[in-house]
Every structure is written in structure tokens, then in C-alpha cells.
PDB file of C-alpha atoms in Angstrom:
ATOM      1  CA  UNK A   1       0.000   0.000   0.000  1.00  0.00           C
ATOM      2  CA  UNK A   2       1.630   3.324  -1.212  1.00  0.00           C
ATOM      3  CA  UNK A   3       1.606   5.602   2.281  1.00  0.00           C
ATOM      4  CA  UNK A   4       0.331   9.171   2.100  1.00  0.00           C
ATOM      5  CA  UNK A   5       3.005  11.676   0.650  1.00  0.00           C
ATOM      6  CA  UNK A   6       4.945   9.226  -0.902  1.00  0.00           C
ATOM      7  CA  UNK A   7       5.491   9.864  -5.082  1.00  0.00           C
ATOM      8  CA  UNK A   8       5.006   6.554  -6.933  1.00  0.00           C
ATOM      9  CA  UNK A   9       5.737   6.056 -10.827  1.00  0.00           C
ATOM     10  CA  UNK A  10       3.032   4.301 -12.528  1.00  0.00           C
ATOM     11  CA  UNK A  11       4.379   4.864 -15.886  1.00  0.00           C
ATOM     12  CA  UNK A  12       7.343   6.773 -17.869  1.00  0.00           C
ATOM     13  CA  UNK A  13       4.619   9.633 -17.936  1.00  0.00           C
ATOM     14  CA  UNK A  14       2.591   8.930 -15.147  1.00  0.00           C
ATOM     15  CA  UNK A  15       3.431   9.715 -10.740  1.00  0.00           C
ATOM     16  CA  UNK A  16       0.807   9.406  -8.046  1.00  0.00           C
ATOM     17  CA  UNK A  17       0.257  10.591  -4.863  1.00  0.00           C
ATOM     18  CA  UNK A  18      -2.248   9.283  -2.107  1.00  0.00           C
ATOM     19  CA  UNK A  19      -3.654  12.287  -0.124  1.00  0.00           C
ATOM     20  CA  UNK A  20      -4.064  11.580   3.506  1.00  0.00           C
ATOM     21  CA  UNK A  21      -7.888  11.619   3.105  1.00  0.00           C
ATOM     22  CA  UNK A  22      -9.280   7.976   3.779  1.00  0.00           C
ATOM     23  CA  UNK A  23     -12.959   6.996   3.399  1.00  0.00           C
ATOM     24  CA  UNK A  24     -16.061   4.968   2.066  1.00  0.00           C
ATOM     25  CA  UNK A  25     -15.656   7.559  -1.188  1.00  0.00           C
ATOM     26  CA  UNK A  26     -12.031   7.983  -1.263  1.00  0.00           C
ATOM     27  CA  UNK A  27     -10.230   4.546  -0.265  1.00  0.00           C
ATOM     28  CA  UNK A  28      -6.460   5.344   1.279  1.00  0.00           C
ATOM     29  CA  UNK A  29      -7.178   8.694  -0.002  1.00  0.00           C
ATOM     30  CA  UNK A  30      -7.755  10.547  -3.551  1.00  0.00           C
ATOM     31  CA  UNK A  31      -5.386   9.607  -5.948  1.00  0.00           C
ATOM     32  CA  UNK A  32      -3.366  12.606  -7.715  1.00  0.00           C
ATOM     33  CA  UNK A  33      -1.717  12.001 -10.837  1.00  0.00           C
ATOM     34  CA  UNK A  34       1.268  13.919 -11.780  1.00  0.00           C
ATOM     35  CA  UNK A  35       1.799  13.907 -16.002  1.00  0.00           C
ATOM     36  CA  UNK A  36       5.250  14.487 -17.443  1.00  0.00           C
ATOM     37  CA  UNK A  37       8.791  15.801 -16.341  1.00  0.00           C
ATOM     38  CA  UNK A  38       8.632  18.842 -17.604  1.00  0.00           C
ATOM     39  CA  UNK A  39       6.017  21.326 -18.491  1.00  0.00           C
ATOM     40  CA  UNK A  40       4.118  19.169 -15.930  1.00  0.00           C
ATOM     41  CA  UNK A  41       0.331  18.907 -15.123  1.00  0.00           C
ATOM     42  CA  UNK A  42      -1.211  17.729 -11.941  1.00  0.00           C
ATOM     43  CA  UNK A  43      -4.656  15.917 -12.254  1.00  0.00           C
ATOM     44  CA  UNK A  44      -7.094  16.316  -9.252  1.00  0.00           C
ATOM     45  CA  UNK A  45      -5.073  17.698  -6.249  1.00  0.00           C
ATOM     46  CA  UNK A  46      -7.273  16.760  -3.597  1.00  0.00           C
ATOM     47  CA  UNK A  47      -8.328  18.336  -0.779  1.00  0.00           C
ATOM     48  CA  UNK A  48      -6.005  21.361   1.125  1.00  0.00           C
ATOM     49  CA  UNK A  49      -4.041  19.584   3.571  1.00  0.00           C
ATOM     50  CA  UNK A  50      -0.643  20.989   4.001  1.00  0.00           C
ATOM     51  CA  UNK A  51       1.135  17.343   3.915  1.00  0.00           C
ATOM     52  CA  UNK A  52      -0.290  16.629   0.572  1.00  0.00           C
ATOM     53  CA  UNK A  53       0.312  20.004  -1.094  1.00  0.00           C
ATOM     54  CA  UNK A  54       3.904  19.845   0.262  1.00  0.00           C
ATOM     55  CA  UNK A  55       4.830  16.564  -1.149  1.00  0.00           C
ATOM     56  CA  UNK A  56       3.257  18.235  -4.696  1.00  0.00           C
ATOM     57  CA  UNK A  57       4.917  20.755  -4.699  1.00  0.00           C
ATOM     58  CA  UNK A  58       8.054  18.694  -3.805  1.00  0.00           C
ATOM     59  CA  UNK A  59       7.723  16.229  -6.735  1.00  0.00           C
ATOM     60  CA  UNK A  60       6.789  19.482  -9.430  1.00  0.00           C
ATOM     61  CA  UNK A  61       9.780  21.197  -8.477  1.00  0.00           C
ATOM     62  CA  UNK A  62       9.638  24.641 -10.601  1.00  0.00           C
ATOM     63  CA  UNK A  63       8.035  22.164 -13.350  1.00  0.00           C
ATOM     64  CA  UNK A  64       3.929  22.613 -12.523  1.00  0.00           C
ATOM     65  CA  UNK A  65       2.522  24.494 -15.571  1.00  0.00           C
ATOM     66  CA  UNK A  66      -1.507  23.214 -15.048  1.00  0.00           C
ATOM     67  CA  UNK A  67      -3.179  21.907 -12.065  1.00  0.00           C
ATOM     68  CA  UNK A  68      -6.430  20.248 -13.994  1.00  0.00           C
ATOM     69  CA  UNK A  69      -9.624  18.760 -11.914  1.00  0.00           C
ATOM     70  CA  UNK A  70     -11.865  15.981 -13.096  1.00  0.00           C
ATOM     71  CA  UNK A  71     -14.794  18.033 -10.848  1.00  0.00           C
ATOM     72  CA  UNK A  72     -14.839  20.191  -8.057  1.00  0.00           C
ATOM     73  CA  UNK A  73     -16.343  17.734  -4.922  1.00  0.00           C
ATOM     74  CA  UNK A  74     -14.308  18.406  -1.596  1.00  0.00           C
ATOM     75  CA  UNK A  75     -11.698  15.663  -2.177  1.00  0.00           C
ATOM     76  CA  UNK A  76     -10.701  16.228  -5.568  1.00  0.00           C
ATOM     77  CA  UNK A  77     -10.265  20.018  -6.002  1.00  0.00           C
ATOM     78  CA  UNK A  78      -9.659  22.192  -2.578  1.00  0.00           C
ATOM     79  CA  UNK A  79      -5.752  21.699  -3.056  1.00  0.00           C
ATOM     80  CA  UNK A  80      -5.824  23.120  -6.898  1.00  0.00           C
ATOM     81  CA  UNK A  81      -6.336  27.128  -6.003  1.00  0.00           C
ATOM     82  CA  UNK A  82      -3.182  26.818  -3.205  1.00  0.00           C
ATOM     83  CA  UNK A  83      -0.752  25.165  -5.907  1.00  0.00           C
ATOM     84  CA  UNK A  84      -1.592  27.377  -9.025  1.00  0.00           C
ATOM     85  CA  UNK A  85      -1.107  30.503  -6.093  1.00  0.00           C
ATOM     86  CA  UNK A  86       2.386  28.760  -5.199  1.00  0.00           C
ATOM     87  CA  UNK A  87       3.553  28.301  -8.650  1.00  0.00           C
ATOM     88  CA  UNK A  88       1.755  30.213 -11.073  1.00  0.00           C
ATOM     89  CA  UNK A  89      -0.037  27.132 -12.846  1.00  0.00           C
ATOM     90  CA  UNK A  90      -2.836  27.494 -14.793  1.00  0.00           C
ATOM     91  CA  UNK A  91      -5.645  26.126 -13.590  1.00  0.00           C
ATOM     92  CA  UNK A  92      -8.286  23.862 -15.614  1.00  0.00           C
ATOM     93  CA  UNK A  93     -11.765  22.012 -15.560  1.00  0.00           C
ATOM     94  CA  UNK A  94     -15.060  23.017 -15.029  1.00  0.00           C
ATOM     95  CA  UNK A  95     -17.475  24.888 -12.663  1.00  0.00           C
ATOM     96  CA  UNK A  96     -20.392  23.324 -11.452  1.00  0.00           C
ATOM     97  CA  UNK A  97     -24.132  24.686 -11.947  1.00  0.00           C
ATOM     98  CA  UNK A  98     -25.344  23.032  -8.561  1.00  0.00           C
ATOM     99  CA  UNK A  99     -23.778  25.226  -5.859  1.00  0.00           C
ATOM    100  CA  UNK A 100     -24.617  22.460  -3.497  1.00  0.00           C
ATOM    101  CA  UNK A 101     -21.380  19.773  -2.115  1.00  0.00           C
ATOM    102  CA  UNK A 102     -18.771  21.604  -4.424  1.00  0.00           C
ATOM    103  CA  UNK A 103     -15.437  23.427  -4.035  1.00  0.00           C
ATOM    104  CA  UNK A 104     -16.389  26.884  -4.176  1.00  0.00           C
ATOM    105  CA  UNK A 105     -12.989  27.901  -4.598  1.00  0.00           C
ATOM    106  CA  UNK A 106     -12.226  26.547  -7.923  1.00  0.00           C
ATOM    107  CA  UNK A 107     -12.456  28.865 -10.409  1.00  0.00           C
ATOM    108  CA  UNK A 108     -10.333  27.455 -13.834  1.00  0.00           C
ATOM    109  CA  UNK A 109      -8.509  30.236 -15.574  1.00  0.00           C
ATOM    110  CA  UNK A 110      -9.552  27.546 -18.921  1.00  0.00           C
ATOM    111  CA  UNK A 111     -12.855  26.122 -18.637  1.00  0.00           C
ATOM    112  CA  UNK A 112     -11.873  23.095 -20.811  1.00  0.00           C
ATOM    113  CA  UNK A 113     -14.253  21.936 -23.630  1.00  0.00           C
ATOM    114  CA  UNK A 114     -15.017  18.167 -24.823  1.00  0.00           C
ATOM    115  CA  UNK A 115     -11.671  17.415 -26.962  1.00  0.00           C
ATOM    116  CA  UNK A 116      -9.633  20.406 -26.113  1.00  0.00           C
ATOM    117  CA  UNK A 117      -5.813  19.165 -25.293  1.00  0.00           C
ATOM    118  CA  UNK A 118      -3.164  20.164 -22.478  1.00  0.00           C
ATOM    119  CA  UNK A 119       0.260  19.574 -23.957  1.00  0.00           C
ATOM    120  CA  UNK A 120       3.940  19.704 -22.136  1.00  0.00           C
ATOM    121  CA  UNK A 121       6.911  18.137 -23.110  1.00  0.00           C
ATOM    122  CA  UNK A 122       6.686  14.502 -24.398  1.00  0.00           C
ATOM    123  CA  UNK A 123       2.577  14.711 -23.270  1.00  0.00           C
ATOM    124  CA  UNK A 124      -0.865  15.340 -24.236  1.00  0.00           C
ATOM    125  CA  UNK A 125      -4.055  14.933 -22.403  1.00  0.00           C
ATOM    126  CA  UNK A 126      -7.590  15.528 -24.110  1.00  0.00           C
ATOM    127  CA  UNK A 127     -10.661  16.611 -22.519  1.00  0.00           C
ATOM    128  CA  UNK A 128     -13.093  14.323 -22.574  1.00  0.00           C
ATOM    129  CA  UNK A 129     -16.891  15.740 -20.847  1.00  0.00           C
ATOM    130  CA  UNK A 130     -18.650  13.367 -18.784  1.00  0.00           C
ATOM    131  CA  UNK A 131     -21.028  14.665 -16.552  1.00  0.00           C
ATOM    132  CA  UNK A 132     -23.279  12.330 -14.338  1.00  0.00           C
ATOM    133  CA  UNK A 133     -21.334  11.427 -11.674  1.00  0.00           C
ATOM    134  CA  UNK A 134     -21.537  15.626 -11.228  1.00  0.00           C
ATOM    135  CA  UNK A 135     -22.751  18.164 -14.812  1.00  0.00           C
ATOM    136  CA  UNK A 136     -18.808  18.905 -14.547  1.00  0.00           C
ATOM    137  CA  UNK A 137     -17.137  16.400 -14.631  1.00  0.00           C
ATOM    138  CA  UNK A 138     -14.354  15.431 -17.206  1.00  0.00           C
ATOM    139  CA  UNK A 139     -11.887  12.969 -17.519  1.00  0.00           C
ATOM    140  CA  UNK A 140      -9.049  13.032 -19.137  1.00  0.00           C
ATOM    141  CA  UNK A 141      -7.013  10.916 -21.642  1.00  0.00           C
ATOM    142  CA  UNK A 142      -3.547  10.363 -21.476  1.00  0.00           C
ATOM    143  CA  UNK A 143      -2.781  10.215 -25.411  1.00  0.00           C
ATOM    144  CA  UNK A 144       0.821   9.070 -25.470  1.00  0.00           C
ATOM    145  CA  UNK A 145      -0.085   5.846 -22.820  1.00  0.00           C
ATOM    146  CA  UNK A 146      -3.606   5.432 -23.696  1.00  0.00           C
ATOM    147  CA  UNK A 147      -4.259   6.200 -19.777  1.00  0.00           C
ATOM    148  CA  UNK A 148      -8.082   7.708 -18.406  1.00  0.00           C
ATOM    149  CA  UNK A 149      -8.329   9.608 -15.762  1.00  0.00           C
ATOM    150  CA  UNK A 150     -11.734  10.156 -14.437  1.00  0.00           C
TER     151      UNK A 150
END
């Protein structure tokens, strides 16, 4: 079992990172997914606790150019605002119309359309919309690995 904080490579492209936020919804904790080297992206921060967003921002280095959400409930997207203020990224997904269980504090500089692409350095990840599980959500597709992340 990977322990909270600790970076583990998946994949030549792929890292992940177990927030310390265990539970029915979340497991050990949300999974984020940090895509590439350089130019890098981070896919669904999680939720604002220092520990995580240290060991982030530890593994990004002065690399972080997006932080990207899948949807904005408590445990995915709380963290995102605090690392694109720490670094500068750029901050994508989608607000939600229901006001109701959502990060309030997510507010994407690039409100990312079905099939619209993030690109770095050896990466490329296209939107794809899904709502249901929320009307924002979107996963997206790792194009190089063939990788989803929803």
C-alpha cells in the first residue's frame, strides 16, 4: 500500500500521490496524478491539507505548468487554487451549476471543452466531458499511454 506523501511512478509519464484523506468515497485517499517531467500537469489535487500540497509541490519542483480537476467535490479540487497561487499554474476544468457539495474555490482560468488538449513536453491529455457522476465532470485521456483519468 503506497503511504500518504509518498510519489510513486506508474508509468514513464505517469506519478501518483495518495492524499491523507481515507474513506467509504475515497479509499487510502484521492489519488493525484502527476503527467510528465517537464512542463508538468497535476490531475485532481485533492483536498487542502498541508502534507499533501507539500509533497506536490516537492515532486513538481519549478516544473507545474496546469493543475487540472476531473470536478470540483471536496476531495478532488480544494488543493488546486493553493498550488496554481504557489507556482503560477494554470488552472483547468469546469465549474459546477449546482452550488450544493462543491469546491467553491475553484475557479479554472480555462474552462476546458469536450476534446480540447493540455500539452507539455513529451505529453498530451484531451478533454473528454462526462457529466453524471456531477454536470462537470471530465476525464481526461492520457494520449501518449492510452491512460483515463476520471
Amino acid at each position: 500500500m503506497q503511504l500518504h506523501g509518498e510519489v510513486k511512478t506508474l508509468s514513464k509519464l505517469v506519478r501518483r500521490i495518495v492524499a491523507p484523506n481515507p474513506g467509504p468515497m475515497t479509499g487510502p485517499g484521492t489519488n493525484t496524478y502527476i503527467i510528465g517531467q517537464r512542463n508538468i500537469v497535476v490531475i485532481d489535487p485533492g483536498p487542502a491539507e498541508p502534507m499533501h500540497i507539500d509533497a506536490i509541490l516537492n515532486c513538481v519542483g519549478d516544473e507545474l505548468d496546469y493543475v487540472a480537476c476531473t470536478h470540483t467535490h471536496q476531495d478532488h479540487s480544494p488543493a488546486a487554487v493553493l498550488l496554481a497561487d504557489a507556482t503560477g499554474a494554470t488552472l483547468v476544468g469546469r465549474v459546477s451549476d449546482d452550488r450544493r457539495h462543491q469546491d467553491l474555490t475553484f475557479q479554472p482560468l480555462w474552462q476546458i471543452q469536450n476534446d480540447e488538449r493540455l500539452t507539455g513536453e513529451s505529453w498530451t491529455l484531451r478533454a473528454i466531458c462526462t457529466p453524471g457522476h456531477v454536470d462537470n465532470h471530465v476525464c481526461f485521456l492520457l494520449e501518449e499511454e492510452q491512460i483515463v483519468f476520471a
